[in-house]
Structures are given as C-alpha cells and as structure tokens.
CSV table of C-alpha atoms and ligand atoms in Angstrom, one decimal:
chain,number,residue,atom,x,y,z
F,27,MET,CA,151.0,109.8,-55.8
F,28,GLN,CA,150.7,106.3,-57.1
F,29,LEU,CA,153.0,106.4,-60.2
F,30,GLU,CA,156.1,108.1,-58.9
F,31,HIS,CA,159.3,107.0,-60.8
F,32,ARG,CA,157.2,105.2,-63.4
F,33,LYS,CA,157.7,105.6,-67.1
F,34,ILE,CA,154.5,105.0,-69.1
F,35,VAL,CA,154.3,104.9,-72.9
F,36,LEU,CA,150.9,106.1,-74.1
F,37,GLY,CA,150.1,104.8,-77.6
F,38,ILE,CA,147.3,106.6,-79.5
F,39,CYS,CA,145.4,105.2,-82.5
F,40,GLY,CA,143.0,106.8,-84.8
F,41,GLY,CA,139.8,106.6,-82.8
F,42,ILE,CA,137.8,109.7,-82.0
F,43,ALA,CA,138.5,109.1,-78.3
F,44,ALA,CA,142.1,110.1,-79.1
F,45,TYR,CA,141.0,113.6,-78.2
F,46,LYS,CA,140.8,112.4,-74.6
F,47,CYS,CA,144.5,111.4,-74.5
F,48,PRO,CA,145.9,114.8,-73.4
F,49,GLU,CA,143.6,114.4,-70.4
F,50,LEU,CA,144.8,110.8,-69.8
F,51,CYS,CA,148.4,112.0,-70.1
F,52,ARG,CA,147.8,114.8,-67.5
F,53,LEU,CA,146.1,112.4,-65.1
F,54,LEU,CA,149.0,110.0,-65.2
F,55,GLN,CA,151.5,112.8,-64.7
F,56,LYS,CA,149.4,114.0,-61.7
F,57,GLN,CA,150.2,110.6,-60.1
F,58,GLY,CA,153.9,111.2,-60.8
F,59,ALA,CA,154.4,109.3,-64.0
F,60,ASP,CA,156.8,110.3,-66.8
F,61,VAL,CA,154.7,109.9,-69.9
F,62,TYR,CA,156.0,109.3,-73.4
F,63,THR,CA,153.5,109.3,-76.3
F,64,VAL,CA,153.5,107.5,-79.7
F,65,VAL,CA,150.8,107.9,-82.3
F,66,THR,CA,149.7,106.2,-85.5
F,67,ALA,CA,149.2,108.3,-88.6
F,68,SER,CA,145.4,108.3,-88.1
F,69,GLY,CA,145.9,109.1,-84.4
F,70,ALA,CA,147.9,112.1,-85.3
F,71,LYS,CA,145.0,113.4,-87.3
F,72,LEU,CA,142.8,113.4,-84.2
F,73,VAL,CA,145.1,114.7,-81.6
F,74,SER,CA,147.8,117.3,-82.1
F,75,THR,CA,151.3,116.0,-81.7
F,76,ALA,CA,152.3,119.5,-80.6
F,77,THR,CA,149.9,119.3,-77.7
F,78,LEU,CA,151.2,115.8,-76.8
F,79,GLN,CA,154.8,117.0,-77.0
F,80,ALA,CA,154.1,120.1,-74.9
F,81,LEU,CA,152.2,118.1,-72.3
F,82,SER,CA,154.6,115.2,-72.0
F,83,GLY,CA,157.8,117.1,-72.4
F,84,HIS,CA,159.1,114.5,-74.8
F,85,PRO,CA,159.1,114.1,-78.6
F,86,VAL,CA,156.2,112.2,-79.9
F,87,GLY,CA,156.9,108.9,-81.5
F,88,SER,CA,155.3,108.7,-85.0
F,89,GLU,CA,157.5,107.5,-87.9
F,90,ILE,CA,159.7,104.5,-87.5
F,91,PHE,CA,162.4,105.3,-90.0
F,92,THR,CA,162.7,109.1,-89.9
F,93,ALA,CA,163.8,112.2,-88.0
F,94,ALA,CA,166.6,112.5,-85.6
F,95,ASP,CA,164.2,113.7,-82.9
F,96,ASN,CA,162.1,110.5,-83.2
F,97,ILE,CA,162.6,107.9,-80.5
F,98,GLY,CA,163.6,104.5,-81.6
F,99,HIS,CA,160.8,101.9,-81.4
F,100,ILE,CA,163.0,99.5,-79.5
F,101,GLU,CA,164.2,102.0,-76.9
F,102,LEU,CA,160.8,103.6,-76.4
F,103,CYS,CA,159.5,100.9,-74.1
F,104,ALA,CA,162.8,99.3,-73.1
F,105,ASP,CA,162.7,100.8,-69.6
F,106,ALA,CA,158.9,101.6,-69.4
F,107,ASP,CA,156.8,100.2,-66.6
F,108,CYS,CA,153.9,99.7,-69.0
F,109,MET,CA,152.6,100.7,-72.4
F,110,VAL,CA,149.0,101.6,-72.7
F,111,ILE,CA,147.3,101.9,-76.0
F,112,ALA,CA,144.2,104.1,-75.8
F,113,PRO,CA,142.2,104.2,-77.9
F,114,ALA,CA,143.1,100.9,-79.4
F,115,THR,CA,141.3,100.6,-82.8
F,116,ALA,CA,140.1,97.3,-84.3
F,117,ASN,CA,142.9,97.7,-86.9
F,118,THR,CA,145.7,98.1,-84.3
F,119,ILE,CA,144.2,95.3,-82.2
F,120,ALA,CA,144.4,93.0,-85.3
F,121,LYS,CA,148.0,94.0,-85.9
F,122,LEU,CA,149.0,93.4,-82.3
F,123,ALA,CA,147.3,90.0,-82.3
F,124,HIS,CA,149.3,88.9,-85.3
F,125,GLY,CA,152.6,90.6,-84.6
F,126,LEU,CA,152.5,93.2,-87.3
F,127,ALA,CA,154.9,96.1,-86.8
F,128,ASP,CA,154.2,98.4,-89.6
F,129,ASN,CA,154.3,101.7,-87.7
F,130,MET,CA,156.0,103.2,-84.7
F,131,LEU,CA,153.2,102.2,-82.3
F,132,THR,CA,152.8,98.6,-83.3
F,133,ALA,CA,156.6,98.2,-83.5
F,134,ALA,CA,157.1,99.6,-80.1
F,135,ALA,CA,154.3,97.3,-78.7
F,136,LEU,CA,156.0,94.3,-80.3
F,137,ALA,CA,159.3,95.2,-78.8
F,138,ALA,CA,157.9,96.2,-75.4
F,139,PRO,CA,159.3,94.0,-72.5
F,140,CYS,CA,156.7,95.6,-70.1
F,141,PRO,CA,153.0,95.0,-69.5
F,142,LEU,CA,150.8,96.0,-72.4
F,143,ILE,CA,147.4,97.5,-71.6
F,144,ILE,CA,144.9,98.3,-74.3
F,145,ALA,CA,141.6,100.2,-74.1
F,146,PRO,CA,139.6,99.3,-77.2
F,147,ALA,CA,137.3,101.9,-78.8
F,148,MET,CA,135.3,101.4,-81.9
F,149,ASN,CA,131.8,101.0,-83.3
F,150,SER,CA,129.8,98.2,-81.6
F,151,ARG,CA,129.5,96.1,-84.7
F,152,MET,CA,133.2,96.3,-85.2
F,153,TYR,CA,133.8,95.4,-81.6
F,154,ARG,CA,131.4,92.5,-81.6
F,155,HIS,CA,132.7,91.2,-84.9
F,156,PRO,CA,134.1,87.6,-84.5
F,157,ALA,CA,137.4,88.8,-86.0
F,158,THR,CA,137.9,91.5,-83.4
F,159,GLN,CA,136.7,89.2,-80.6
F,160,ALA,CA,139.1,86.5,-81.7
F,161,ASN,CA,142.0,89.0,-81.9
F,162,LEU,CA,141.2,90.2,-78.4
F,163,GLU,CA,141.1,86.7,-77.1
F,164,ILE,CA,144.6,86.1,-78.6
F,165,LEU,CA,145.9,89.2,-76.8
F,166,LYS,CA,144.2,88.2,-73.6
F,167,GLN,CA,145.7,84.7,-73.7
F,168,ARG,CA,149.1,86.3,-74.4
F,169,GLY,CA,148.7,88.3,-71.2
F,170,VAL,CA,147.7,91.7,-72.6
F,171,PHE,CA,145.6,93.6,-70.1
F,172,ILE,CA,142.3,94.7,-71.7
F,173,ILE,CA,140.2,97.5,-70.4
F,174,PRO,CA,136.8,96.7,-71.9
F,175,PRO,CA,135.0,99.5,-73.6
F,176,ALA,CA,131.8,100.9,-72.1
F,177,ASP,CA,128.3,101.0,-73.4
F,178,GLY,CA,126.9,104.4,-74.6
F,179,PRO,CA,126.7,106.9,-77.4
F,180,LEU,CA,129.4,106.4,-80.0
F,181,ALA,CA,131.1,108.9,-82.4
F,182,CYS,CA,129.3,107.3,-85.4
F,183,GLY,CA,126.0,108.4,-84.0
F,184,GLU,CA,125.0,104.9,-82.9
F,185,SER,CA,124.8,103.7,-79.3
F,186,GLY,CA,126.2,100.5,-77.9
F,187,ILE,CA,129.4,98.9,-76.6
F,188,GLY,CA,132.6,100.5,-77.9
F,189,ARG,CA,133.2,103.7,-76.0
F,190,MET,CA,136.7,104.0,-74.7
F,191,ARG,CA,136.7,104.1,-70.9
F,192,GLU,CA,137.1,107.6,-69.4
F,193,PRO,CA,140.7,108.8,-68.9
F,194,ALA,CA,140.1,108.7,-65.1
F,195,GLU,CA,139.1,105.1,-65.3
F,196,ILE,CA,142.1,104.2,-67.4
F,197,ALA,CA,144.5,106.0,-65.1
F,198,ALA,CA,142.9,104.2,-62.1
F,199,TYR,CA,143.4,100.9,-63.9
F,200,ILE,CA,147.1,101.7,-64.5
F,201,CYS,CA,147.6,102.7,-60.9
F,202,ALA,CA,145.9,99.5,-59.7
F,203,LEU,CA,148.0,97.3,-62.1
F,204,LEU,CA,151.3,98.8,-61.3
F,205,ASN,CA,150.6,98.8,-57.5
F,206,ARG,CA,149.1,95.4,-57.7
F,207,HIS,CA,145.7,96.3,-56.1
F,208,GLY,CA,142.5,94.6,-57.1
F,209,LEU,CA,142.0,95.5,-60.8
F,210,PRO,CA,138.8,97.3,-61.9
F,211,PHE,CA,137.1,95.3,-64.8
F,212,ALA,CA,139.0,92.4,-63.3
F,213,GLU,CA,137.0,89.8,-65.2
F,214,ASN,CA,138.8,90.8,-68.4
F,215,THR,CA,142.3,90.9,-67.2
F,216,LEU,CA,145.0,88.4,-66.4
F,217,LEU,CA,148.6,88.1,-65.8
F,218,PRO,CA,150.7,86.1,-68.2
F,219,LYS,CA,151.5,82.6,-67.1
F,220,PRO,CA,154.4,82.6,-64.7
F,221,ASP,CA,156.3,80.4,-67.1
F,222,ALA,CA,155.5,82.5,-70.2
F,223,PRO,CA,158.5,83.5,-72.3
F,224,ARG,CA,160.4,86.4,-70.7
F,225,GLU,CA,159.5,88.9,-73.4
F,226,LEU,CA,155.8,88.2,-72.9
F,227,THR,CA,155.7,88.4,-69.1
F,228,ALA,CA,154.9,91.5,-67.1
F,229,GLN,CA,158.5,91.6,-65.9
F,230,LYS,CA,158.0,94.5,-63.6
F,231,LEU,CA,155.1,92.7,-62.0
F,232,LEU,CA,155.8,89.1,-61.9
F,233,PRO,CA,159.1,89.0,-60.0
F,234,THR,CA,157.3,90.7,-57.1
F,235,ALA,CA,153.8,89.3,-57.7
F,236,SER,CA,152.7,88.1,-54.3
F,237,GLY,CA,151.4,84.8,-55.6
F,238,ALA,CA,154.4,83.9,-57.9
F,239,GLY,CA,155.5,80.3,-57.3
F,240,LEU,CA,152.4,79.4,-55.3
F,241,ARG,CA,150.0,76.7,-56.1
F,242,VAL,CA,146.5,77.4,-54.7
F,243,LEU,CA,143.4,75.2,-54.5
F,244,ILE,CA,140.1,76.9,-53.9
F,245,THR,CA,136.7,75.3,-53.3
F,246,ALA,CA,133.7,77.3,-54.3
F,247,GLY,CA,129.9,77.3,-54.6
F,248,PRO,CA,127.4,74.9,-53.0
F,249,THR,CA,127.3,71.1,-53.1
F,250,GLU,CA,124.2,69.1,-54.2
F,251,GLU,CA,123.1,66.0,-52.4
F,252,PRO,CA,120.7,63.9,-54.4
F,253,ILE,CA,117.4,62.8,-52.8
F,254,ASP,CA,116.1,61.1,-55.9
F,255,PRO,CA,116.7,61.6,-59.7
F,256,VAL,CA,115.2,65.0,-59.7
F,257,ARG,CA,115.6,66.5,-56.2
F,258,VAL,CA,118.6,67.7,-54.3
F,259,ILE,CA,119.6,69.2,-50.9
F,260,THR,CA,121.7,72.3,-51.6
F,261,ASN,CA,122.2,75.9,-50.3
F,262,LYS,CA,122.2,79.5,-51.5
F,263,SER,CA,125.9,79.8,-52.3
F,264,SER,CA,126.4,81.3,-55.8
F,265,GLY,CA,130.1,80.6,-56.0
F,266,LYS,CA,130.9,84.3,-56.5
F,267,MET,CA,133.2,84.6,-53.5
F,268,GLY,CA,135.3,81.5,-54.4
F,269,PHE,CA,135.5,82.5,-58.1
F,270,ALA,CA,136.6,86.0,-57.1
F,271,LEU,CA,139.3,84.4,-54.9
F,272,ALA,CA,140.5,82.2,-57.8
F,273,GLN,CA,140.7,85.3,-60.1
F,274,ALA,CA,142.5,87.3,-57.4
F,275,ALA,CA,145.0,84.5,-56.8
F,276,ARG,CA,145.7,84.1,-60.6
F,277,GLU,CA,146.1,87.8,-61.1
F,278,ARG,CA,148.8,87.7,-58.4
F,279,GLY,CA,150.7,85.1,-60.4
F,280,ALA,CA,149.7,81.9,-58.6
F,281,GLU,CA,148.8,78.7,-60.3
F,282,VAL,CA,145.1,78.1,-59.4
F,283,THR,CA,142.8,75.1,-59.2
F,284,LEU,CA,139.2,75.9,-58.6
F,285,ILE,CA,137.0,73.0,-57.4
F,286,ALA,CA,133.5,74.3,-58.1
F,287,GLY,CA,130.1,73.0,-57.0
F,288,PRO,CA,127.2,73.4,-59.4
F,289,VAL,CA,127.2,77.1,-60.4
F,290,HIS,CA,126.9,78.9,-63.7
F,291,LEU,CA,129.8,81.3,-63.4
F,292,PRO,CA,132.4,81.7,-66.2
F,293,THR,CA,135.8,80.3,-65.3
F,294,PRO,CA,138.4,83.0,-64.5
F,295,ALA,CA,141.1,83.1,-67.2
F,296,GLN,CA,144.0,80.7,-66.8
F,297,VAL,CA,142.3,79.0,-63.8
F,298,ASN,CA,142.1,75.2,-63.8
F,299,ARG,CA,138.5,74.4,-63.0
F,300,ILE,CA,137.1,71.0,-61.8
F,301,ASN,CA,133.4,70.7,-61.5
F,302,VAL,CA,131.8,68.6,-58.8
F,303,LYS,CA,128.3,68.0,-57.5
F,304,THR,CA,128.3,66.3,-54.1
F,305,ALA,CA,130.3,66.9,-51.0
F,306,GLN,CA,131.9,63.5,-51.6
F,307,ASP,CA,132.9,64.5,-55.1
F,308,MET,CA,134.5,67.6,-53.7
F,309,TYR,CA,136.3,65.7,-51.0
F,310,ASP,CA,137.7,63.3,-53.6
F,311,ALA,CA,138.8,66.1,-55.9
F,312,VAL,CA,140.5,68.1,-53.1
F,313,LYS,CA,142.2,64.9,-51.8
F,314,ALA,CA,143.5,64.0,-55.3
F,315,LYS,CA,145.2,67.5,-55.6
F,316,LEU,CA,146.5,67.8,-52.0
F,317,ASP,CA,150.1,66.8,-52.7
F,318,ASP,CA,150.4,69.4,-55.5
F,319,VAL,CA,149.3,72.6,-53.7
F,320,ASP,CA,150.8,75.0,-51.2
F,321,ILE,CA,147.6,76.7,-50.1
F,322,VAL,CA,144.0,75.4,-49.8
F,323,ILE,CA,141.1,77.9,-49.3
F,324,GLY,CA,137.8,76.3,-48.4
F,325,CYS,CA,135.2,78.8,-49.5
F,326,ALA,CA,132.6,76.3,-50.6
F,327,ALA,CA,129.4,75.9,-48.7
F,328,VAL,CA,129.6,72.1,-48.4
F,329,SER,CA,126.6,70.2,-47.4
F,330,ASP,CA,127.2,68.8,-43.9
F,331,TYR,CA,124.8,65.9,-44.5
F,332,ARG,CA,123.7,63.6,-47.4
F,333,LEU,CA,121.0,61.1,-47.7
F,334,ALA,CA,121.6,57.8,-46.1
F,335,TYR,CA,119.6,56.3,-49.0
F,336,VAL,CA,119.2,58.0,-52.4
F,337,TYR,CA,115.9,57.0,-54.0
F,338,PRO,CA,116.5,55.5,-57.5
F,339,GLN,CA,113.1,56.6,-58.8
F,340,LYS,CA,111.3,59.9,-58.3
F,341,LEU,CA,109.5,60.0,-55.0
F,342,LYS,CA,105.7,60.2,-55.4
F,343,LYS,CA,103.4,62.0,-53.0
F,344,GLU,CA,100.7,59.4,-53.8
F,345,THR,CA,102.9,56.6,-52.3
F,346,GLN,CA,104.6,58.7,-49.6
F,347,GLY,CA,101.4,60.0,-47.9
F,348,ASP,CA,101.2,63.2,-45.8
F,349,SER,CA,104.7,63.2,-44.4
F,350,LEU,CA,108.1,62.0,-45.6
F,351,THR,CA,111.1,61.4,-43.4
F,352,LEU,CA,114.5,61.5,-44.9
F,353,THR,CA,117.5,60.1,-43.0
F,354,LEU,CA,120.7,62.1,-43.4
F,355,ILE,CA,124.2,61.1,-42.5
F,356,LYS,CA,127.2,63.3,-42.0
F,357,ASN,CA,129.6,64.1,-44.9
F,358,GLU,CA,133.3,64.1,-44.4
F,359,ASP,CA,134.7,67.6,-43.5
F,360,ILE,CA,136.9,68.5,-46.4
F,361,ILE,CA,138.8,71.4,-44.9
F,362,ALA,CA,139.4,69.5,-41.7
F,363,MET,CA,140.9,66.7,-43.7
F,364,VAL,CA,143.2,69.2,-45.4
F,365,GLY,CA,144.1,70.8,-42.0
F,366,HIS,CA,145.0,67.5,-40.5
F,367,ALA,CA,147.0,66.2,-43.5
F,368,ASN,CA,150.6,65.5,-43.1
F,369,PRO,CA,152.4,67.3,-44.8
F,370,ARG,CA,149.7,69.9,-44.9
F,371,PRO,CA,149.3,73.0,-47.1
F,372,PHE,CA,148.6,76.4,-45.6
F,373,THR,CA,144.9,75.9,-44.8
F,374,VAL,CA,142.3,78.6,-44.8
F,375,GLY,CA,138.6,78.0,-44.0
F,376,PHE,CA,135.5,80.1,-44.0
F,377,ALA,CA,132.9,80.2,-41.2
F,378,ALA,CA,129.5,81.2,-42.3
F,379,GLU,CA,127.7,82.1,-39.1
F,380,THR,CA,124.4,83.7,-38.2
F,381,MET,CA,125.1,84.1,-34.4
F,382,ALA,CA,128.0,84.1,-32.0
F,383,GLY,CA,130.3,84.4,-35.0
F,384,GLU,CA,133.6,85.0,-33.4
F,385,ALA,CA,133.4,82.1,-31.0
F,386,GLN,CA,132.2,79.7,-33.7
F,387,ALA,CA,134.9,80.8,-36.1
F,388,LYS,CA,137.6,80.3,-33.4
F,389,GLU,CA,136.2,76.9,-32.5
F,390,LYS,CA,136.3,75.8,-36.2
F,391,LEU,CA,139.8,77.2,-36.7
F,392,ALA,CA,141.0,75.0,-33.8
F,393,ARG,CA,138.9,71.9,-34.5
F,394,LYS,CA,139.8,71.8,-38.2
F,395,ASN,CA,143.4,72.7,-37.6
F,396,LEU,CA,143.4,75.8,-39.9
F,397,ASP,CA,146.0,78.5,-40.3
F,398,LEU,CA,143.3,81.2,-40.9
F,399,ILE,CA,139.6,81.4,-40.9
F,400,ALA,CA,137.4,84.1,-42.5
F,401,LEU,CA,134.3,84.8,-40.6
F,402,ASN,CA,131.3,85.6,-42.8
F,403,ASP,CA,128.3,87.0,-41.0
F,404,VAL,CA,125.6,85.5,-43.1
F,405,SER,CA,122.7,86.9,-41.0
F,406,ARG,CA,123.2,90.1,-43.0
F,407,SER,CA,121.3,90.3,-46.2
F,408,ASP,CA,123.7,92.8,-47.9
F,409,VAL,CA,126.8,90.4,-47.8
F,410,GLY,CA,127.5,86.7,-47.9
F,411,PHE,CA,125.5,84.2,-49.8
F,412,ASN,CA,124.6,85.2,-53.3
F,413,SER,CA,125.4,88.9,-52.8
F,414,ASP,CA,127.9,90.8,-55.0
F,415,ASP,CA,129.5,92.2,-51.8
F,416,ASN,CA,131.1,90.7,-48.8
F,417,ALA,CA,132.6,91.6,-45.5
F,418,LEU,CA,135.0,89.3,-43.5
F,419,THR,CA,136.8,89.2,-40.2
F,420,VAL,CA,140.0,87.1,-40.4
F,421,PHE,CA,141.4,85.2,-37.4
F,422,ASP,CA,144.6,83.2,-37.0
F,423,ARG,CA,145.5,81.0,-34.1
F,424,ASP,CA,146.3,84.1,-31.9
F,425,GLY,CA,143.1,86.0,-32.6
F,426,LYS,CA,141.8,88.6,-35.0
F,427,ILE,CA,144.2,89.8,-37.7
F,428,ALA,CA,142.1,91.7,-40.1
F,429,ASP,CA,138.7,93.3,-40.6
F,430,LEU,CA,137.7,93.5,-44.3
F,431,PRO,CA,134.7,95.9,-44.4
F,432,LYS,CA,131.9,95.6,-46.9
F,433,ALA,CA,133.2,95.8,-50.5
F,434,PRO,CA,132.6,94.1,-53.8
F,435,LYS,CA,133.7,90.4,-53.6
F,436,ALA,CA,136.5,91.1,-56.1
F,437,VAL,CA,138.0,93.6,-53.6
F,438,ILE,CA,137.5,91.4,-50.6
F,439,ALA,CA,139.1,88.5,-52.6
F,440,ALA,CA,142.1,90.7,-53.5
F,441,GLN,CA,142.6,91.8,-49.9
F,442,LEU,CA,142.3,88.2,-48.5
F,443,THR,CA,144.5,86.8,-51.1
F,444,GLU,CA,147.2,89.4,-50.5
F,445,LEU,CA,147.0,88.6,-46.8
F,446,ILE,CA,147.4,84.9,-47.3
F,447,PHE,CA,150.1,85.2,-49.9
F,448,ASN,CA,152.1,87.6,-47.8
F,449,MET,CA,151.9,85.2,-44.8
F,450,VAL,CA,152.9,82.2,-46.9
F,451,GLN,CA,155.7,84.0,-48.7
F,452,SER,CA,157.2,85.4,-45.5
F,453,SER,CA,157.0,82.0,-43.8
F,454,ARG,CA,158.9,80.6,-46.8
F,455,GLY,CA,161.5,83.4,-46.5
F,456,THR,CA,161.9,82.5,-42.8
F,457,ALA,CA,162.2,78.8,-43.7
F,458,SER,CA,164.8,79.4,-46.3
F,459,GLY,CA,166.6,81.9,-44.0
F,460,ASN,CA,166.8,79.2,-41.3
F,461,LYS,CA,168.4,76.7,-43.7
F,462,GLU,CA,171.3,79.1,-44.5
G,224,LIG,O1,129.2,81.6,-52.9
G,224,LIG,P1,128.7,83.0,-52.5
G,224,LIG,O2,127.3,83.2,-52.8
G,224,LIG,O3,129.6,84.0,-53.0
G,224,LIG,O4,128.8,83.1,-50.9
G,224,LIG,C1,130.0,83.0,-50.2
G,224,LIG,C2,129.9,82.2,-48.9
G,224,LIG,C3,129.0,82.8,-48.0
G,224,LIG,C4,129.4,80.7,-49.3
G,224,LIG,C5,131.4,82.1,-48.4
G,224,LIG,O5,131.9,83.3,-48.1
G,224,LIG,C6,131.4,81.2,-47.1
G,224,LIG,O6,131.2,81.7,-46.0
G,224,LIG,N1,131.8,79.9,-47.3
G,224,LIG,C7,131.8,79.0,-46.2
G,224,LIG,C8,130.4,78.4,-46.1
G,224,LIG,C9,130.3,77.3,-45.1
G,224,LIG,O7,129.9,76.2,-45.4
G,224,LIG,O8,130.7,77.6,-43.9
G,224,LIG,P2,130.7,76.5,-42.6
G,224,LIG,O9,130.8,77.4,-41.4
G,224,LIG,O10,129.5,75.7,-42.7
G,224,LIG,O11,131.9,75.7,-42.8
G,224,LIG,C10,133.2,76.0,-42.3
G,224,LIG,C11,134.3,75.6,-43.2
G,224,LIG,O12,134.3,74.2,-43.4
G,224,LIG,C12,134.2,76.2,-44.6
G,224,LIG,O13,135.5,76.5,-45.0
G,224,LIG,C13,133.7,75.0,-45.4
G,224,LIG,O14,134.1,75.1,-46.8
G,224,LIG,C14,134.3,73.8,-44.7
G,224,LIG,N2,133.5,72.6,-44.8
G,224,LIG,C15,132.3,72.5,-44.2
G,224,LIG,C16,131.6,71.2,-44.2
G,224,LIG,C17,132.3,70.1,-44.9
G,224,LIG,N3,131.7,68.9,-44.9
G,224,LIG,N4,133.5,70.3,-45.5
G,224,LIG,C18,134.1,71.5,-45.4
G,224,LIG,O15,135.2,71.6,-46.0
C-alpha cells in the first residue's frame, strides 16, 4: 500500500468524467488513503454526492456557507497530503489561475497548504484555447502539478485531446508524487521553487525532497566542432538523457543548470539552460559556474578532438582533389577539470563504451578523479545514444554500486538522481555531524 496514513482531498468539477471519480476514490483507498471529496455545483449534477459520501465515509464538501455537516473550506485541506482536482474543467482552471474562491472547491484549493494536482478534462478546442493554455501555464509556474489530458473520443462526440486520464493513471501519479518516485507525464510537472512562499510550496514534499538545497550542473547533448562555415564534427547524442536528468533533479527540489550542446529539446521547467556549441564553449560555461554548484554530472558526449585549423570558407572538392586530410587536436576534458578542481563538487561522469566497458569505466573514474561513473553500453541499439530508453551500471571508487536495467530515460534519470542526491545529502549529514 503506497498511500497509508495519507489524507487526500478529491475535488470534482462538472465534466462528464466526474462519473469516474468514485472509481478514483476507491483506487486511492485501496492504497490506504483516507479520501475526502468536494464537488462544484455542476460536479454534483454528474456524480451523486450520496455515492461519494458512502464511499469515502465522510461528508461531501459542496456549499461554503451552509449546513452543519459541511466541512469548512479552510480545514478541509489543512492536514491533507494533497488535493487532486479531477476532472478539472476550463472554468475551474481559470478560477484557480486567478485566485477566485467562489465555491467550496476553489476556496479549499486556494486555502490548501498541500500540493495541488489537477487533471484537466474538456473539449479539445477549449483545452487548446490560448486562455486555457495561459491559465495552465500560470498554474504550472506556481507549482501546481498538471496531469495532461489524453487524446481520444470526447463526451461532446468529437475526438482529440481533452480526455481526463483514467482513474488508475491518476492514482499512480498521486502515489508517485507522494512517494517521490519518477513522475509519469513528467514533462508537464514541476515542484515549486524551493524558495517559493510557504503557502505555495509542496510542504509535505519539499522538506524531505532529496535535492532540496542542492545546486546541480548537468552537461547534455553533443558538441559541434566546425570544419568550415557549413560542416561540423559531431556525434549521435540527442540530449535526452541529460535533459531527463535535469528534469529529475529539478523535480527533487534542486536548483539546476543545464549546459546543452546543439539539440532541439524543450527546456525542462524551472531549469536554467545555457546553450553551447563547441567543446571549448562547454568547458568555459562549466568552468564559469563551478564555484556555484554542489554537483556536476557530465552526461554530454563531448567531442574529444577539434580541428587544428577551421577553414574560413566552404571547402570545395574542386580545389581539394580526391582526398582531404584534416588535422585534429585534443579538446580539454571537461569532467576531468571538474574532478581535479579544488574545492571540487561531487563529480559524476558517464562512460559510453562499446567494449570492455567495466574496465574502461573504472579507468575513467580514476583518471578523471570522479566520485561516480555511469557506464553506458552504447554497443546496444536499444539504449544509449538517441534512444528513449537507457540502462546504466554505476561505479564508485570501491566498485559497482548499482545496476539500472533498461527503462525509459526519465526513470533511469530519477533513479540515478536519487542515488546521487542520497549520497551527497548523507555525506553532508556526516560532515555536519562531525562538526558538532
Ligand atoms: O544524449 P542521448 O542521445 O540521450 O544519449 C545519452 C548518452 C549516451 C550520450 C549518455 O548517456 C552518455 O553516455 N554520455 C557520455 C558520452 C561520452 O562522451 O562518454 P565518454 O566515455 O567519451 O566520456 C567520458 C566522460 O567524460 C563523460 O562524462 C563525458 O561527458 C566526459 N568528457 C569527455 C570528453 C571531454 N573532452 N570532456 C568531457 O567532459
């Protein structure tokens, strides 16, 4: 059971998907949660409050100002672990974005000191409307967790984006959030900034979030070394692994800087991104930040060599003849520079290997003076470069410490980040323990 001793407030708006809420309530209870419900007036037309009351074992919140058996909007969420609004209609989303509190549900949400999760559900045009999207963006930036709707047949008879996620998916999301696992639909979620006002922070999460108080720098993607104005030397890195790490670190409350080679990926929310092209640019960007970070993770596939001479004009085969020799010179090793810095952050490298992986990884760990290295077997076509999945073996100076079997990069990133953060936090605990 993943939600034992958890109080969850389930808010239900007037979307047809409200009929799925008794099922959601039951699934949350199955995981041990104590579920309280609150409905809007339109929600109450679509799902019976008698059913909700019988299922949850608690009175259903509906009117703000009436009835002795109604629960006050302030108390309702005061000791809750989270409030989830499912379905969240365009109307309620707009009210939440602008702080309206004109019914029991919106008033409870405004007063809630706990994480707020919403599962939007509506017609696709309403969902795509710039007003709804702007409202969702406001909520996102405020730290509300948004479970994006799915594509499919809609109650209005049309088909498209706007279906509320299934109760099982929403329940799984809540379990992941409250237990701080990698979140499903992670690209649409974020934690409030660690320094956000107390009432906006996920209080039950942040004090224990594994990355709280940590500043992390991550390199990601390939580098490009120019040959002439139109040609480059690069590699197949897509940046997906490094971006997933940045997102996972941010979701765990860390302050994250992402130094990205040329890739076309969106920046994870609340991550500070610095774009670079060449290995030298990446080296300079990392060096400039080095004094301000606690952890550096070198996930980028940095070009080991650059051209000794970059041609100022496009090379022409007519003038070069049948063969062309390019002279390459070695680039600085970025992660080795970090590993040998003094003082040095906790330093994590990757080793992308096609053969003798373990030996190579251990050799790189020692030579670059790293704390951890994640071995990536890039001879496999199903993981590594440009794949959506990855698999890693992690070594510290004493040997292997973790096998992370094949999984989506978001999951691998969550696992590796947890590992790193736990090591760093416990070494900090030890350090402060020694001082006392
Ligand atoms: O971007 P994706 O498509 O998602 O793919 C992910 C990945 C396969 C690129 C990633 O998981 C990975 O393995 N990254 C490391 C790639 C690499 O360059 O490995 P390497 O064994 O050549 O380098 C070892 C370490 O030294 C790495 O941490 C690398 O960032 C670092 N390095 C290398 C050369 C250099 N000049 N400076 C460095 O910092």
